[in-house]
mmCIF file of C-alpha atoms in Angstrom:
data_model
loop_
_atom_site.group_PDB
_atom_site.id
_atom_site.type_symbol
_atom_site.label_atom_id
_atom_site.label_comp_id
_atom_site.label_asym_id
_atom_site.label_seq_id
_atom_site.Cartn_x
_atom_site.Cartn_y
_atom_site.Cartn_z
ATOM 1 C CA UNK A 564 -0.874 13.325 52.491
ATOM 2 C CA UNK A 565 0.047 10.982 49.706
ATOM 3 C CA UNK A 566 -2.408 10.291 46.928
ATOM 4 C CA UNK A 567 -3.618 6.700 46.909
ATOM 5 C CA UNK A 568 -4.649 4.574 43.934
ATOM 6 C CA UNK A 569 -6.185 1.177 44.481
ATOM 7 C CA UNK A 570 -7.486 -1.370 42.013
ATOM 8 C CA UNK A 571 -9.981 -3.935 43.259
ATOM 9 C CA UNK A 572 -10.011 -7.256 41.433
ATOM 10 C CA UNK A 573 -6.471 -7.389 40.001
ATOM 11 C CA UNK A 574 -5.607 -11.002 39.197
ATOM 12 C CA UNK A 575 -9.227 -12.109 39.350
ATOM 13 C CA UNK A 576 -11.638 -12.042 36.424
ATOM 14 C CA UNK A 577 -15.071 -11.200 37.746
ATOM 15 C CA UNK A 578 -18.081 -12.484 35.839
ATOM 16 C CA UNK A 579 -20.317 -10.116 37.770
ATOM 17 C CA UNK A 580 -19.818 -7.595 40.515
ATOM 18 C CA UNK A 581 -22.519 -5.998 42.635
ATOM 19 C CA UNK A 582 -22.134 -2.240 42.761
ATOM 20 C CA UNK A 583 -21.977 -0.360 46.036
ATOM 21 C CA UNK A 584 -24.786 -1.482 48.302
ATOM 22 C CA UNK A 585 -27.237 0.989 49.744
ATOM 23 C CA UNK A 586 -25.618 3.256 52.332
ATOM 24 C CA UNK A 587 -26.222 2.042 55.880
ATOM 25 C CA UNK A 588 -27.214 4.776 58.301
ATOM 26 C CA UNK A 589 -27.906 4.710 62.005
ATOM 27 C CA UNK A 590 -29.875 7.004 64.278
ATOM 28 C CA UNK A 591 -27.712 8.209 67.185
ATOM 29 C CA UNK A 592 -29.065 9.850 70.342
ATOM 30 C CA UNK A 593 -26.800 12.016 72.521
ATOM 31 C CA UNK A 594 -26.287 10.541 75.983
ATOM 32 C CA UNK A 595 -24.685 11.613 79.231
ATOM 33 C CA UNK A 596 -21.979 9.020 78.588
ATOM 34 C CA UNK A 597 -21.120 10.840 75.368
ATOM 35 C CA UNK A 598 -21.285 14.228 77.047
ATOM 36 C CA UNK A 599 -24.693 15.026 75.520
ATOM 37 C CA UNK A 600 -23.127 15.082 72.091
ATOM 38 C CA UNK A 601 -22.488 13.061 68.954
ATOM 39 C CA UNK A 602 -19.102 12.715 67.250
ATOM 40 C CA UNK A 603 -18.987 12.630 63.441
ATOM 41 C CA UNK A 604 -16.528 12.883 60.575
ATOM 42 C CA UNK A 605 -16.535 15.012 57.480
ATOM 43 C CA UNK A 606 -15.612 13.291 54.236
ATOM 44 C CA UNK A 607 -12.927 13.868 51.673
ATOM 45 C CA UNK A 608 -13.486 12.989 48.044
ATOM 46 C CA UNK A 609 -12.387 9.699 46.542
ATOM 47 C CA UNK A 610 -12.921 9.000 42.837
ATOM 48 C CA UNK A 611 -14.148 5.532 41.925
ATOM 49 C CA UNK A 612 -13.578 4.523 38.311
ATOM 50 C CA UNK A 613 -15.531 1.445 37.205
ATOM 51 C CA UNK A 614 -13.924 -0.363 34.273
ATOM 52 C CA UNK A 615 -15.676 -2.927 32.102
ATOM 53 C CA UNK A 616 -13.392 -5.603 30.668
ATOM 54 C CA UNK A 617 -14.423 -8.458 28.401
ATOM 55 C CA UNK A 618 -12.421 -11.664 28.241
ATOM 56 C CA UNK A 619 -12.742 -13.230 24.778
ATOM 57 C CA UNK A 620 -11.888 -16.924 24.420
ATOM 58 C CA UNK A 621 -11.437 -18.207 20.868
ATOM 59 C CA UNK A 622 -11.398 -21.939 20.148
ATOM 60 C CA UNK A 623 -10.539 -23.227 16.682
ATOM 61 C CA UNK A 624 -12.750 -25.982 15.270
ATOM 62 C CA UNK A 625 -11.033 -29.306 14.503
ATOM 63 C CA UNK A 626 -12.099 -29.022 10.841
ATOM 64 C CA UNK A 627 -11.257 -25.335 10.288
ATOM 65 C CA UNK A 628 -8.977 -26.173 7.328
ATOM 66 C CA UNK A 629 -12.003 -27.528 5.414
ATOM 67 C CA UNK A 630 -14.518 -24.766 6.224
ATOM 68 C CA UNK A 631 -14.160 -23.032 2.860
ATOM 69 C CA UNK A 632 -14.056 -26.259 0.846
ATOM 70 C CA UNK A 633 -17.203 -27.841 2.298
ATOM 71 C CA UNK A 634 -19.201 -24.898 3.650
ATOM 72 C CA UNK A 635 -17.922 -21.934 1.659
ATOM 73 C CA UNK A 636 -16.961 -20.097 4.867
ATOM 74 C CA UNK A 637 -13.691 -18.149 4.877
ATOM 75 C CA UNK A 638 -13.755 -16.227 8.160
ATOM 76 C CA UNK A 639 -13.086 -18.931 10.755
ATOM 77 C CA UNK A 640 -10.974 -19.264 13.894
ATOM 78 C CA UNK A 641 -7.691 -20.979 13.035
ATOM 79 C CA UNK A 642 -6.043 -21.080 16.487
ATOM 80 C CA UNK A 643 -6.953 -21.055 20.166
ATOM 81 C CA UNK A 644 -6.361 -17.718 21.872
ATOM 82 C CA UNK A 645 -7.555 -15.448 24.667
ATOM 83 C CA UNK A 646 -7.650 -11.672 24.533
ATOM 84 C CA UNK A 647 -9.271 -8.803 26.423
ATOM 85 C CA UNK A 648 -11.330 -5.807 25.336
ATOM 86 C CA UNK A 649 -11.639 -2.586 27.315
ATOM 87 C CA UNK A 650 -15.287 -1.545 27.492
ATOM 88 C CA UNK A 651 -17.278 1.190 29.180
ATOM 89 C CA UNK A 652 -15.609 3.350 31.842
ATOM 90 C CA UNK A 653 -17.672 5.290 34.389
ATOM 91 C CA UNK A 654 -16.595 7.601 37.193
ATOM 92 C CA UNK A 655 -18.244 8.734 40.422
ATOM 93 C CA UNK A 656 -17.267 10.629 43.551
ATOM 94 C CA UNK A 657 -17.395 8.905 46.915
ATOM 95 C CA UNK A 658 -17.012 10.403 50.371
ATOM 96 C CA UNK A 659 -14.641 8.659 52.761
ATOM 97 C CA UNK A 660 -14.061 9.758 56.379
ATOM 98 C CA UNK A 661 -11.270 12.298 56.788
ATOM 99 C CA UNK A 662 -9.442 11.521 60.063
ATOM 100 C CA UNK A 663 -8.339 15.160 60.240
ATOM 101 C CA UNK A 664 -11.938 16.419 60.161
ATOM 102 C CA UNK A 665 -13.683 14.896 63.192
ATOM 103 C CA UNK A 666 -16.117 17.007 65.214
ATOM 104 C CA UNK A 667 -18.673 16.753 67.970
ATOM 105 C CA UNK A 668 -22.232 18.085 67.928
ATOM 106 C CA UNK A 669 -23.164 19.181 71.450
ATOM 107 C CA UNK A 670 -26.816 19.445 72.446
ATOM 108 C CA UNK A 671 -28.004 21.515 75.370
ATOM 109 C CA UNK A 672 -30.242 19.874 77.907
ATOM 110 C CA UNK A 673 -34.010 20.155 77.540
ATOM 111 C CA UNK A 674 -33.930 20.678 73.810
ATOM 112 C CA UNK A 675 -36.621 18.724 71.952
ATOM 113 C CA UNK A 676 -35.418 15.093 71.531
ATOM 114 C CA UNK A 677 -32.266 15.816 69.482
ATOM 115 C CA UNK A 678 -30.878 13.047 67.307
ATOM 116 C CA UNK A 679 -28.380 12.590 64.484
ATOM 117 C CA UNK A 680 -28.159 10.189 61.554
ATOM 118 C CA UNK A 681 -24.692 8.895 60.702
ATOM 119 C CA UNK A 682 -23.423 6.454 58.106
ATOM 120 C CA UNK A 683 -21.826 3.254 59.375
ATOM 121 C CA UNK A 684 -18.389 4.879 59.070
ATOM 122 C CA UNK A 685 -19.428 8.037 60.924
ATOM 123 C CA UNK A 686 -20.247 10.538 58.155
ATOM 124 C CA UNK A 687 -22.926 13.095 58.969
ATOM 125 C CA UNK A 688 -26.298 12.602 57.208
ATOM 126 C CA UNK A 689 -28.912 14.589 59.153
ATOM 127 C CA UNK A 690 -29.679 16.362 62.431
ATOM 128 C CA UNK A 691 -33.202 16.195 63.909
ATOM 129 C CA UNK A 692 -34.505 14.735 60.645
ATOM 130 C CA UNK A 693 -35.101 11.196 59.432
ATOM 131 C CA UNK A 694 -32.573 10.370 56.724
ATOM 132 C CA UNK A 695 -33.335 7.946 53.900
ATOM 133 C CA UNK A 696 -30.321 6.981 51.767
ATOM 134 C CA UNK A 697 -30.652 7.276 48.020
ATOM 135 C CA UNK A 698 -30.964 3.933 46.240
ATOM 136 C CA UNK A 699 -27.781 2.689 44.617
ATOM 137 C CA UNK A 700 -27.591 0.796 41.301
ATOM 138 C CA UNK A 701 -28.281 -2.909 41.565
ATOM 139 C CA UNK A 702 -26.147 -5.819 40.528
ATOM 140 C CA UNK A 703 -24.261 -5.569 37.264
ATOM 141 C CA UNK A 704 -25.207 -8.582 35.191
ATOM 142 C CA UNK A 705 -22.557 -10.300 33.081
ATOM 143 C CA UNK A 706 -22.941 -10.380 29.330
ATOM 144 C CA UNK A 707 -24.704 -13.536 28.224
ATOM 145 C CA UNK A 708 -22.449 -16.014 26.469
ATOM 146 C CA UNK A 709 -24.276 -16.833 23.247
ATOM 147 C CA UNK A 710 -22.285 -20.032 22.682
ATOM 148 C CA UNK A 711 -23.913 -21.518 25.797
ATOM 149 C CA UNK A 712 -27.105 -21.865 23.755
ATOM 150 C CA UNK A 713 -25.372 -24.224 21.317
ATOM 151 C CA UNK A 714 -25.103 -27.920 22.266
ATOM 152 C CA UNK A 715 -21.550 -29.260 22.733
ATOM 153 C CA UNK A 716 -19.934 -30.745 19.634
ATOM 154 C CA UNK A 717 -19.822 -34.166 21.325
ATOM 155 C CA UNK A 718 -23.616 -34.325 21.096
ATOM 156 C CA UNK A 719 -23.477 -34.523 17.288
ATOM 157 C CA UNK A 720 -20.688 -37.058 16.883
ATOM 158 C CA UNK A 721 -22.692 -39.783 15.141
ATOM 159 C CA UNK A 722 -21.435 -43.314 14.603
ATOM 160 C CA UNK A 723 -20.723 -42.462 10.975
ATOM 161 C CA UNK A 724 -18.635 -39.459 12.006
ATOM 162 C CA UNK A 725 -16.709 -41.374 14.648
ATOM 163 C CA UNK A 726 -15.978 -44.208 12.233
ATOM 164 C CA UNK A 727 -14.767 -41.844 9.520
ATOM 165 C CA UNK A 728 -11.134 -42.191 10.608
ATOM 166 C CA UNK A 729 -8.994 -39.332 9.286
ATOM 167 C CA UNK A 730 -9.703 -35.647 9.933
ATOM 168 C CA UNK A 731 -10.355 -34.891 6.215
ATOM 169 C CA UNK A 732 -12.851 -37.739 6.044
ATOM 170 C CA UNK A 733 -14.533 -36.629 9.311
ATOM 171 C CA UNK A 734 -14.868 -33.105 7.914
ATOM 172 C CA UNK A 735 -16.517 -34.456 4.782
ATOM 173 C CA UNK A 736 -19.000 -36.551 6.807
ATOM 174 C CA UNK A 737 -19.775 -33.609 9.133
ATOM 175 C CA UNK A 738 -20.450 -31.351 6.137
ATOM 176 C CA UNK A 739 -22.847 -33.923 4.651
ATOM 177 C CA UNK A 740 -24.688 -34.088 7.977
ATOM 178 C CA UNK A 741 -25.054 -30.296 7.951
ATOM 179 C CA UNK A 742 -26.566 -30.353 4.474
ATOM 180 C CA UNK A 743 -28.920 -33.211 5.446
ATOM 181 C CA UNK A 744 -30.134 -31.208 8.451
ATOM 182 C CA UNK A 745 -30.757 -28.185 6.214
ATOM 183 C CA UNK A 746 -32.721 -30.333 3.760
ATOM 184 C CA UNK A 747 -34.805 -31.828 6.584
ATOM 185 C CA UNK A 748 -35.636 -28.367 7.891
ATOM 186 C CA UNK A 749 -36.587 -27.153 4.418
ATOM 187 C CA UNK A 750 -38.783 -30.219 3.812
ATOM 188 C CA UNK A 751 -40.652 -29.635 7.089
ATOM 189 C CA UNK A 752 -41.170 -25.948 6.345
ATOM 190 C CA UNK A 753 -42.419 -26.636 2.823
ATOM 191 C CA UNK A 754 -44.552 -29.615 3.867
ATOM 192 C CA UNK A 755 -42.567 -32.112 1.756
ATOM 193 C CA UNK A 756 -41.380 -34.243 4.692
ATOM 194 C CA UNK A 757 -42.740 -37.782 4.956
ATOM 195 C CA UNK A 758 -43.565 -37.424 8.675
ATOM 196 C CA UNK A 759 -44.646 -33.867 9.448
ATOM 197 C CA UNK A 760 -45.053 -32.711 13.075
ATOM 198 C CA UNK A 761 -48.698 -32.945 14.240
ATOM 199 C CA UNK A 762 -49.103 -29.241 15.061
ATOM 200 C CA UNK A 763 -47.403 -25.870 14.977
ATOM 201 C CA UNK A 764 -45.872 -26.144 18.450
ATOM 202 C CA UNK A 765 -44.351 -29.542 17.662
ATOM 203 C CA UNK A 766 -42.993 -28.095 14.418
ATOM 204 C CA UNK A 767 -41.245 -25.286 16.328
ATOM 205 C CA UNK A 768 -39.581 -27.817 18.650
ATOM 206 C CA UNK A 769 -38.395 -30.002 15.772
ATOM 207 C CA UNK A 770 -37.083 -27.034 13.784
ATOM 208 C CA UNK A 771 -35.274 -25.724 16.880
ATOM 209 C CA UNK A 772 -33.544 -29.067 17.473
ATOM 210 C CA UNK A 773 -32.483 -29.298 13.841
ATOM 211 C CA UNK A 774 -31.013 -25.778 14.021
ATOM 212 C CA UNK A 775 -29.152 -26.610 17.239
ATOM 213 C CA UNK A 776 -27.615 -29.696 15.665
ATOM 214 C CA UNK A 777 -26.592 -27.691 12.621
ATOM 215 C CA UNK A 778 -24.950 -25.019 14.791
ATOM 216 C CA UNK A 779 -23.077 -27.642 16.811
ATOM 217 C CA UNK A 780 -21.741 -29.274 13.651
ATOM 218 C CA UNK A 781 -20.925 -25.929 12.035
ATOM 219 C CA UNK A 782 -18.755 -24.839 14.960
ATOM 220 C CA UNK A 783 -16.557 -27.895 14.274
ATOM 221 C CA UNK A 784 -15.491 -25.887 11.201
ATOM 222 C CA UNK A 785 -15.832 -22.264 12.296
ATOM 223 C CA UNK A 786 -14.764 -22.621 15.929
ATOM 224 C CA UNK A 787 -16.290 -20.792 18.898
ATOM 225 C CA UNK A 788 -15.950 -17.371 20.469
ATOM 226 C CA UNK A 789 -17.128 -16.955 24.060
ATOM 227 C CA UNK A 790 -17.210 -13.691 26.017
ATOM 228 C CA UNK A 791 -17.188 -13.010 29.757
ATOM 229 C CA UNK A 792 -17.638 -9.469 31.007
ATOM 230 C CA UNK A 793 -16.041 -8.442 34.294
ATOM 231 C CA UNK A 794 -15.904 -5.171 36.255
ATOM 232 C CA UNK A 795 -13.056 -3.580 38.183
ATOM 233 C CA UNK A 796 -13.138 -0.616 40.556
ATOM 234 C CA UNK A 797 -10.150 1.714 40.585
ATOM 235 C CA UNK A 798 -10.165 4.223 43.450
ATOM 236 C CA UNK A 799 -8.015 7.314 43.747
ATOM 237 C CA UNK A 800 -7.820 9.883 46.566
ATOM 238 C CA UNK A 801 -6.327 13.109 45.201
ATOM 239 C CA UNK A 802 -4.593 15.756 47.288
ATOM 240 C CA UNK A 803 -4.467 18.348 44.519
ATOM 241 C CA UNK A 804 -4.731 18.725 40.764
ATOM 242 C CA UNK A 805 -3.389 15.852 38.667
ATOM 243 C CA UNK A 806 -1.973 15.758 35.162
ATOM 244 C CA UNK A 807 -1.415 12.504 33.275
ATOM 245 C CA UNK A 808 -1.629 10.444 36.439
ATOM 246 C CA UNK A 809 -1.532 6.738 35.519
ATOM 247 C CA UNK A 810 -4.856 5.334 36.692
ATOM 248 C CA UNK A 811 -4.283 1.754 35.551
ATOM 249 C CA UNK A 812 -2.771 -0.101 32.623
ATOM 250 C CA UNK A 813 -4.477 -2.305 30.058
ATOM 251 C CA UNK A 814 -3.164 -5.154 27.953
ATOM 252 C CA UNK A 815 -5.124 -7.001 25.288
ATOM 253 C CA UNK A 816 -3.262 -10.167 26.356
ATOM 254 C CA UNK A 817 -3.463 -9.734 30.153
ATOM 255 C CA UNK A 818 -6.419 -7.405 30.815
ATOM 256 C CA UNK A 819 -6.409 -4.813 33.619
ATOM 257 C CA UNK A 820 -2.989 -4.276 35.229
ATOM 258 C CA UNK A 821 -1.746 -2.212 38.146
ATOM 259 C CA UNK A 822 -0.567 1.328 37.444
ATOM 260 C CA UNK A 823 3.131 0.404 37.738
ATOM 261 C CA UNK A 824 2.976 -2.749 35.597
ATOM 262 C CA UNK A 825 4.706 -1.897 32.321
ATOM 263 C CA UNK A 826 3.086 -4.886 30.598
ATOM 264 C CA UNK A 827 0.158 -2.717 29.503
ATOM 265 C CA UNK A 828 -0.604 0.658 27.961
ATOM 266 C CA UNK A 829 -1.390 3.418 30.479
ATOM 267 C CA UNK A 830 -4.821 4.959 30.988
ATOM 268 C CA UNK A 831 -4.420 8.457 32.442
ATOM 269 C CA UNK A 832 -6.473 10.714 34.679
ATOM 270 C CA UNK A 833 -6.398 14.517 34.666
ATOM 271 C CA UNK A 834 -7.947 16.511 37.511
ATOM 272 C CA UNK A 835 -8.392 20.266 37.117
ATOM 273 C CA UNK A 836 -9.865 22.526 39.796
ATOM 274 C CA UNK A 837 -12.696 24.730 38.485
ATOM 275 C CA UNK A 838 -13.787 26.236 41.804
ATOM 276 C CA UNK A 839 -11.305 26.369 44.658
ATOM 277 C CA UNK A 840 -11.512 28.028 48.079
ATOM 278 C CA UNK A 841 -8.853 30.719 48.601
ATOM 279 C CA UNK A 842 -5.746 29.415 50.319
ATOM 280 C CA UNK A 843 -5.228 30.773 53.837
ATOM 281 C CA UNK A 844 -1.871 31.552 55.409
ATOM 282 C CA UNK A 845 -1.122 29.791 58.731
ATOM 283 C CA UNK A 846 -2.372 32.681 60.900
ATOM 284 C CA UNK A 847 -5.632 32.983 58.965
ATOM 285 C CA UNK A 848 -6.141 29.228 59.084
ATOM 286 C CA UNK A 849 -5.581 29.167 62.845
ATOM 287 C CA UNK A 850 -8.004 32.058 63.362
ATOM 288 C CA UNK A 851 -10.673 30.372 61.267
ATOM 289 C CA UNK A 852 -10.236 27.065 63.122
ATOM 290 C CA UNK A 853 -11.033 28.840 66.388
ATOM 291 C CA UNK A 854 -14.232 30.211 64.867
ATOM 292 C CA UNK A 855 -15.485 26.789 63.760
ATOM 293 C CA UNK A 856 -17.918 26.246 66.604
ATOM 294 C CA UNK A 857 -21.245 24.470 66.266
ATOM 295 C CA UNK A 858 -21.985 22.091 63.395
ATOM 296 C CA UNK A 859 -19.023 22.110 61.043
ATOM 297 C CA UNK A 860 -19.782 21.214 57.426
ATOM 298 C CA UNK A 861 -18.007 21.241 54.068
ATOM 299 C CA UNK A 862 -18.350 23.665 51.198
ATOM 300 C CA UNK A 863 -16.734 21.594 48.447
ATOM 301 C CA UNK A 864 -14.927 22.986 45.469
ATOM 302 C CA UNK A 865 -15.530 21.736 41.951
ATOM 303 C CA UNK A 866 -13.282 20.016 39.446
ATOM 304 C CA UNK A 867 -13.206 18.541 35.976
ATOM 305 C CA UNK A 868 -12.033 14.955 35.667
ATOM 306 C CA UNK A 869 -10.794 13.588 32.353
ATOM 307 C CA UNK A 870 -9.707 10.039 31.502
ATOM 308 C CA UNK A 871 -7.375 9.598 28.542
ATOM 309 C CA UNK A 872 -6.353 6.535 26.529
ATOM 310 C CA UNK A 873 -4.145 6.518 23.430
ATOM 311 C CA UNK A 874 -4.041 10.335 23.537
ATOM 312 C CA UNK A 875 -7.839 10.445 23.228
ATOM 313 C CA UNK A 876 -10.271 11.673 25.868
ATOM 314 C CA UNK A 877 -12.695 8.847 26.662
ATOM 315 C CA UNK A 878 -14.498 10.460 29.609
ATOM 316 C CA UNK A 879 -15.040 13.995 30.919
ATOM 317 C CA UNK A 880 -17.029 14.846 34.012
ATOM 318 C CA UNK A 881 -17.428 17.688 36.510
ATOM 319 C CA UNK A 882 -17.755 16.727 40.178
ATOM 320 C CA UNK A 883 -17.693 18.382 43.619
ATOM 321 C CA UNK A 884 -14.346 17.833 45.337
ATOM 322 C CA UNK A 885 -14.035 18.402 49.074
ATOM 323 C CA UNK A 886 -10.242 18.824 48.904
ATOM 324 C CA UNK A 887 -10.692 22.007 46.842
ATOM 325 C CA UNK A 888 -13.217 23.511 49.264
ATOM 326 C CA UNK A 889 -13.373 24.710 52.835
ATOM 327 C CA UNK A 890 -15.261 24.253 56.116
ATOM 328 C CA UNK A 891 -17.872 26.466 57.697
ATOM 329 C CA UNK A 892 -20.076 26.066 60.768
ATOM 330 C CA UNK A 893 -23.730 26.465 61.699
ATOM 331 C CA UNK A 894 -24.124 28.514 64.862
ATOM 332 C CA UNK A 895 -24.784 26.369 67.974
ATOM 333 C CA UNK A 896 -27.892 28.451 68.707
ATOM 334 C CA UNK A 897 -29.843 26.701 65.929
ATOM 335 C CA UNK A 898 -29.863 23.509 68.005
ATOM 336 C CA UNK A 899 -31.064 25.211 71.171
ATOM 337 C CA UNK A 900 -34.697 25.818 70.262
ATOM 338 C CA UNK A 901 -36.655 24.104 73.053
ATOM 339 C CA UNK A 902 -39.943 24.005 71.132
ATOM 340 C CA UNK A 903 -39.171 23.472 67.470
ATOM 341 C CA UNK A 904 -35.719 22.100 66.589
ATOM 342 C CA UNK A 905 -34.012 23.036 63.349
ATOM 343 C CA UNK A 906 -33.708 20.134 60.916
ATOM 344 C CA UNK A 907 -30.590 19.851 58.764
ATOM 345 C CA UNK A 908 -29.935 17.322 56.005
ATOM 346 C CA UNK A 909 -26.465 16.857 54.505
ATOM 347 C CA UNK A 910 -24.919 15.185 51.479
ATOM 348 C CA UNK A 911 -22.859 12.485 53.254
ATOM 349 C CA UNK A 912 -20.616 12.015 50.215
ATOM 350 C CA UNK A 913 -19.427 15.665 50.389
ATOM 351 C CA UNK A 914 -20.425 16.878 53.876
ATOM 352 C CA UNK A 915 -22.303 19.833 52.344
ATOM 353 C CA UNK A 916 -25.725 21.044 53.487
ATOM 354 C CA UNK A 917 -28.636 19.848 51.367
ATOM 355 C CA UNK A 918 -31.545 21.356 53.283
ATOM 356 C CA UNK A 919 -32.352 23.355 56.444
ATOM 357 C CA UNK A 920 -35.930 23.493 57.723
ATOM 358 C CA UNK A 921 -37.880 24.051 60.912
#
């Protein structure tokens, strides 16, 4: 089976992306039509890497050449540009149905109301027990763009500024307006203004409007920087250990790129088995398959996952991995109690047993 890597969101910049919704499960009752049984799948492990990327848009102010002369500001944007920043990277394991691991739970007649909970894609959650999915994280909110709080520059183009003519003259007029706004604010705060606001609340509103006008005029010199944060999911289904597997590529000019796009630097994934079930020869495997009768479940192995960028480890995590484990089975007799059925709860993401009770 070939390892698969998939990136969701390539070519689209997402301002916000809701994380995986709560797992949908369904109660299934065995029927005569289904042969008094329920068919289910065991999962295999898929890794989901969530990548935070911020798109930064820089706009130069029309008067940037005069920022130091009139305002004493040296660090200003001098050209329009767009670039991307790679942010937080998280990793989680997700169970996906394994088409090679499909089984049927058979219930004998006259057992006490047997039932099974399955996920919407057929993974086993519970037998004879109500299953409540764990809550998943909610929506990821985009980073707030601070520049949205500043009025557009057009709102402060006064008649004097518009009539100024040349860019140098406009810059001079804009700078004088900034200093007048600062003086007005200072006069109000010190009580020297001719017409003071009637109360404290009115003063706050006036001061706020003066500050907004000053910011709008100032960005004509300093320019603006706006940020949009997006999220991409990269999924990978490993067959075995991995070393320096290209997970995706990143470019400060283009953002997240596919793993085979040489326009960006590679971000690698290493996968090392820490606990692995012993490998069986064909005869042993065939013998064990014949013994798997009843409720088949997974005993996952365990692995360490490492993500590397620029020869530096940026994430390390240990996770259960079904592909490094094995399958076992609960004896059919546990489902045949006519008075008090055995209740079994599983981890649907790994197919392992979480709890057995009566």
